[in-house]
């Protein structure tokens, strides 16, 4: 399955289904205060996946053009609904075609299927802006910003109206998860990188965010690949957080590792 494809005439792997994050997978009205890619209604999302032929137990392989940022969001959404039989194609369509593997154009049909939404895993997501149940427990957490360092620092902001990051967040740019060939680093390399960025906070006390909840999923996939399970997504991310002028904003390099815990 290829999220992010702009038209049905785009080339794809044989038998793949194309879909778009904004209009098909997450067609949630944007109020200007709920982020650019809010989480969809679980029942509606299950119906969408059913129309794509994803039945319970069907193995899904998600891919995009190359770096996996859109495929990672699809991977996360399926797991959020309780569909664990999903993987991401490392290197995406670019690597697939570079290896001379078969490709096709146009859409491919699929029989409608039923995807259950009652298996959803709500603990995979937190609502930072409205102080989630996790926040009220008084535990210390690590907020991880997946955007490029210059956006994290607030040097520039090409999309949202306000530059900077959520106070206390550390930066782990999602592209750091990839090697020079655009492939995911080994689990050992990722664990070392994550340790340098995040310090000693347990994985289930990590909350990932980005600009709109897409590239944050790349960090979540990297954490899972590294064997660090249980991290959570703040789907509203910076586009939601920064929409409220009463919320605090931090700029600058910030701290990395064990000195950057956040207690909500």
Coordinates of C-alpha atoms in Angstrom, one line a residue, residues 4-262:
X4 CA 1.0 9.8 -0.4
X5 CA 0.4 9.0 -4.1
X6 CA -1.0 12.0 -5.9
X7 CA -2.8 10.2 -8.7
X8 CA -3.9 6.8 -9.8
X9 CA -1.5 7.0 -12.8
X10 CA 1.5 7.0 -10.5
X11 CA 3.7 4.0 -10.9
X12 CA 3.5 1.5 -8.0
X13 CA 4.5 -2.0 -7.1
X14 CA 2.3 -4.7 -8.6
X15 CA -1.0 -5.2 -6.8
X16 CA -0.4 -2.2 -4.6
X17 CA -3.2 0.2 -3.5
X18 CA -2.6 3.9 -3.5
X19 CA -4.0 6.2 -0.9
X20 CA -3.4 9.7 0.5
X21 CA -2.8 10.8 4.1
X22 CA -4.8 14.0 4.1
X23 CA -7.8 13.1 1.9
X24 CA -8.3 9.4 2.4
X25 CA -6.6 8.1 5.6
X26 CA -7.1 11.3 7.8
X27 CA -9.9 13.3 6.2
X28 CA -10.6 15.2 9.4
X29 CA -11.8 18.8 9.1
X30 CA -9.0 21.1 10.3
X31 CA -10.3 23.8 12.6
X32 CA -7.0 25.7 12.8
X33 CA -6.5 24.5 16.4
X34 CA -6.4 20.7 16.0
X35 CA -3.3 20.3 13.9
X36 CA -2.8 19.5 10.2
X37 CA -3.3 15.8 10.4
X38 CA -5.6 15.0 13.4
X39 CA -6.4 11.5 14.2
X40 CA -9.5 10.2 12.4
X41 CA -12.5 8.6 14.0
X42 CA -11.5 5.0 14.5
X43 CA -14.7 3.6 13.0
X44 CA -14.4 5.7 9.9
X45 CA -10.7 4.8 9.6
X46 CA -11.6 1.1 9.9
X47 CA -14.2 1.5 7.1
X48 CA -11.5 3.2 4.9
X49 CA -9.1 0.4 5.4
X50 CA -11.9 -2.1 4.7
X51 CA -12.5 -0.5 1.3
X52 CA -8.8 -0.9 0.6
X53 CA -9.2 -4.6 1.1
X54 CA -7.4 -4.8 4.5
X55 CA -9.1 -7.6 6.4
X56 CA -8.1 -8.7 9.9
X57 CA -4.9 -10.7 9.7
X58 CA -4.0 -9.6 6.2
X59 CA -0.3 -8.6 6.1
X60 CA 0.1 -5.0 5.0
X61 CA 3.3 -3.6 3.6
X62 CA 3.3 0.2 3.5
X63 CA 5.7 2.2 1.4
X64 CA 6.1 5.6 -0.1
X65 CA 8.6 7.2 -2.5
X66 CA 11.7 6.7 -0.4
X67 CA 12.3 7.7 3.2
X68 CA 9.2 6.1 4.8
X69 CA 7.7 9.2 6.5
X70 CA 4.2 8.7 5.0
X71 CA 4.4 4.9 5.2
X72 CA 5.3 5.2 8.9
X73 CA 2.1 7.1 9.6
X74 CA 0.1 4.4 7.9
X75 CA 2.0 1.7 9.9
X76 CA 1.2 3.6 13.1
X77 CA -2.5 4.0 12.2
X78 CA -3.0 0.4 11.5
X79 CA -1.4 -0.6 14.8
X80 CA -3.5 2.0 16.6
X81 CA -6.6 0.1 15.3
X82 CA -5.1 -3.1 16.6
X83 CA -3.9 -4.4 13.2
X84 CA -0.4 -5.5 14.0
X85 CA 0.2 -7.3 10.7
X86 CA 1.9 -4.3 9.1
X87 CA 5.4 -3.5 8.0
X88 CA 7.2 -0.7 6.1
X89 CA 9.2 -1.4 2.9
X90 CA 12.7 -0.2 3.7
X91 CA 13.9 2.2 1.0
X92 CA 10.4 2.6 -0.4
X93 CA 9.5 2.6 -4.1
X94 CA 12.9 4.2 -5.1
X95 CA 14.8 1.2 -3.8
X96 CA 12.2 -1.2 -5.3
X97 CA 12.6 0.2 -8.8
X98 CA 16.4 0.6 -8.5
X99 CA 16.6 -3.1 -7.9
X100 CA 14.7 -3.7 -11.2
X101 CA 11.6 -5.1 -9.4
X102 CA 8.2 -5.1 -11.3
X103 CA 6.1 -2.0 -11.3
X104 CA 2.7 -1.0 -12.7
X105 CA 0.5 2.0 -13.3
X106 CA -3.1 2.8 -12.6
X107 CA -5.3 1.5 -9.8
X108 CA -5.7 -2.1 -8.8
X109 CA -9.0 -3.4 -7.4
X110 CA -9.5 -5.0 -4.1
X111 CA -12.5 -6.8 -2.5
X112 CA -14.0 -4.8 0.4
X113 CA -13.2 -6.2 3.8
X114 CA -14.2 -5.6 7.4
X115 CA -11.7 -4.1 9.8
X116 CA -12.6 -4.1 13.5
X117 CA -12.2 -0.8 15.3
X118 CA -12.9 -2.2 18.8
X119 CA -9.3 -3.4 19.1
X120 CA -7.9 0.1 19.1
X121 CA -5.0 0.8 21.4
X122 CA -5.7 4.2 22.8
X123 CA -2.6 4.3 24.9
X124 CA -0.5 4.6 21.7
X125 CA -1.6 8.3 21.5
X126 CA -1.6 11.2 24.1
X127 CA -3.1 14.6 24.0
X128 CA -0.4 16.9 25.2
X129 CA -2.4 20.1 24.5
X130 CA -5.3 19.0 26.8
X131 CA -3.1 17.3 29.4
X132 CA -3.6 13.6 28.8
X133 CA -4.3 11.0 31.5
X134 CA -0.6 10.2 31.4
X135 CA 0.2 13.8 32.3
X136 CA -1.9 13.7 35.4
X137 CA 0.0 10.7 36.8
X138 CA 3.0 12.9 37.7
X139 CA 5.5 10.7 35.9
X140 CA 8.4 12.3 34.1
X141 CA 8.4 11.9 30.3
X142 CA 10.5 12.8 27.3
X143 CA 9.0 14.8 24.5
X144 CA 10.8 14.2 21.2
X145 CA 10.6 16.6 18.3
X146 CA 11.2 14.9 14.9
X147 CA 11.5 18.1 12.8
X148 CA 14.8 19.3 11.3
X149 CA 17.1 21.0 13.9
X150 CA 16.6 24.5 12.4
X151 CA 12.8 24.2 12.9
X152 CA 13.2 22.7 16.4
X153 CA 15.5 25.6 17.4
X154 CA 13.1 28.1 15.9
X155 CA 15.6 29.5 13.4
X156 CA 13.0 29.1 10.7
X157 CA 9.4 28.0 10.4
X158 CA 8.2 27.4 6.8
X159 CA 4.7 26.0 7.6
X160 CA 3.3 27.0 11.0
X161 CA 2.8 30.6 12.2
X162 CA 5.0 30.3 15.3
X163 CA 8.6 29.1 15.4
X164 CA 10.2 27.0 18.2
X165 CA 9.3 23.9 20.1
X166 CA 7.3 22.6 23.0
X167 CA 9.2 23.5 26.2
X168 CA 11.4 20.7 27.5
X169 CA 11.3 18.7 24.2
X170 CA 14.5 17.2 22.8
X171 CA 15.3 17.0 19.1
X172 CA 15.7 13.7 17.2
X173 CA 15.4 14.6 13.5
X174 CA 13.7 11.7 11.7
X175 CA 16.2 11.6 8.9
X176 CA 18.8 10.6 11.5
X177 CA 17.1 7.2 11.5
X178 CA 18.4 6.5 7.9
X179 CA 21.9 5.7 6.6
X180 CA 23.6 7.3 3.6
X181 CA 21.6 5.0 1.3
X182 CA 18.3 6.1 2.7
X183 CA 17.7 2.8 4.6
X184 CA 16.9 2.4 8.3
X185 CA 20.0 2.0 10.4
X186 CA 20.6 -1.2 12.3
X187 CA 18.8 -1.7 15.6
X188 CA 22.2 -1.3 17.4
X189 CA 22.9 2.0 15.7
X190 CA 19.4 3.3 16.4
X191 CA 19.6 2.3 20.1
X192 CA 22.8 4.3 20.4
X193 CA 21.4 7.3 18.6
X194 CA 18.2 7.3 20.7
X195 CA 20.2 7.0 23.9
X196 CA 22.2 10.1 22.9
X197 CA 19.0 12.0 22.1
X198 CA 16.7 10.8 24.8
X199 CA 18.8 9.7 27.7
X200 CA 17.6 7.1 30.2
X201 CA 13.8 7.6 30.1
X202 CA 12.0 4.3 29.5
X203 CA 10.5 3.9 26.0
X204 CA 6.9 3.8 27.3
X205 CA 7.5 7.3 28.8
X206 CA 8.5 8.8 25.4
X207 CA 6.1 11.0 23.5
X208 CA 6.9 11.7 19.8
X209 CA 5.7 14.8 17.9
X210 CA 6.7 16.7 14.8
X211 CA 4.9 19.4 12.7
X212 CA 1.7 17.5 12.1
X213 CA 2.0 13.9 13.4
X214 CA 3.6 12.3 10.3
X215 CA 7.4 12.2 10.7
X216 CA 6.9 11.6 14.4
X217 CA 5.7 8.1 13.4
X218 CA 9.1 7.6 11.7
X219 CA 10.7 8.0 15.1
X220 CA 8.2 5.6 16.6
X221 CA 9.0 3.0 13.9
X222 CA 12.7 3.5 14.5
X223 CA 12.2 3.0 18.3
X224 CA 10.3 -0.2 17.6
X225 CA 13.0 -1.4 15.2
X226 CA 15.5 -0.7 17.9
X227 CA 13.6 -2.8 20.3
X228 CA 12.4 0.2 22.4
X229 CA 8.7 -0.4 22.5
X230 CA 5.8 1.5 24.0
X231 CA 6.5 5.1 22.9
X232 CA 3.5 7.3 22.1
X233 CA 2.3 9.8 19.5
X234 CA 1.1 13.4 20.1
X235 CA -0.8 13.6 16.8
X236 CA -1.6 17.3 17.0
X237 CA 2.1 18.0 17.3
X238 CA 3.5 21.5 16.8
X239 CA 0.8 22.6 14.4
X240 CA -1.8 22.1 17.2
X241 CA 0.4 23.3 20.1
X242 CA 1.5 26.5 18.5
X243 CA -2.1 27.4 17.4
X244 CA -2.9 28.5 21.0
X245 CA -1.0 31.7 21.9
X246 CA -1.4 30.9 25.6
X247 CA 0.8 27.8 25.3
X248 CA 4.5 28.3 26.1
X249 CA 7.1 28.2 23.3
X250 CA 10.8 27.5 23.7
X251 CA 13.5 28.4 21.2
X252 CA 17.2 27.5 20.9
X253 CA 19.2 24.3 21.0
X254 CA 17.8 23.0 24.2
X255 CA 19.2 20.1 26.1
X256 CA 19.8 16.5 25.1
X257 CA 19.7 13.3 27.0
X258 CA 19.1 12.8 30.7
X259 CA 18.9 16.5 31.5
X260 CA 15.7 17.1 29.6
X261 CA 12.9 15.4 31.4
X262 CA 9.4 16.9 31.4

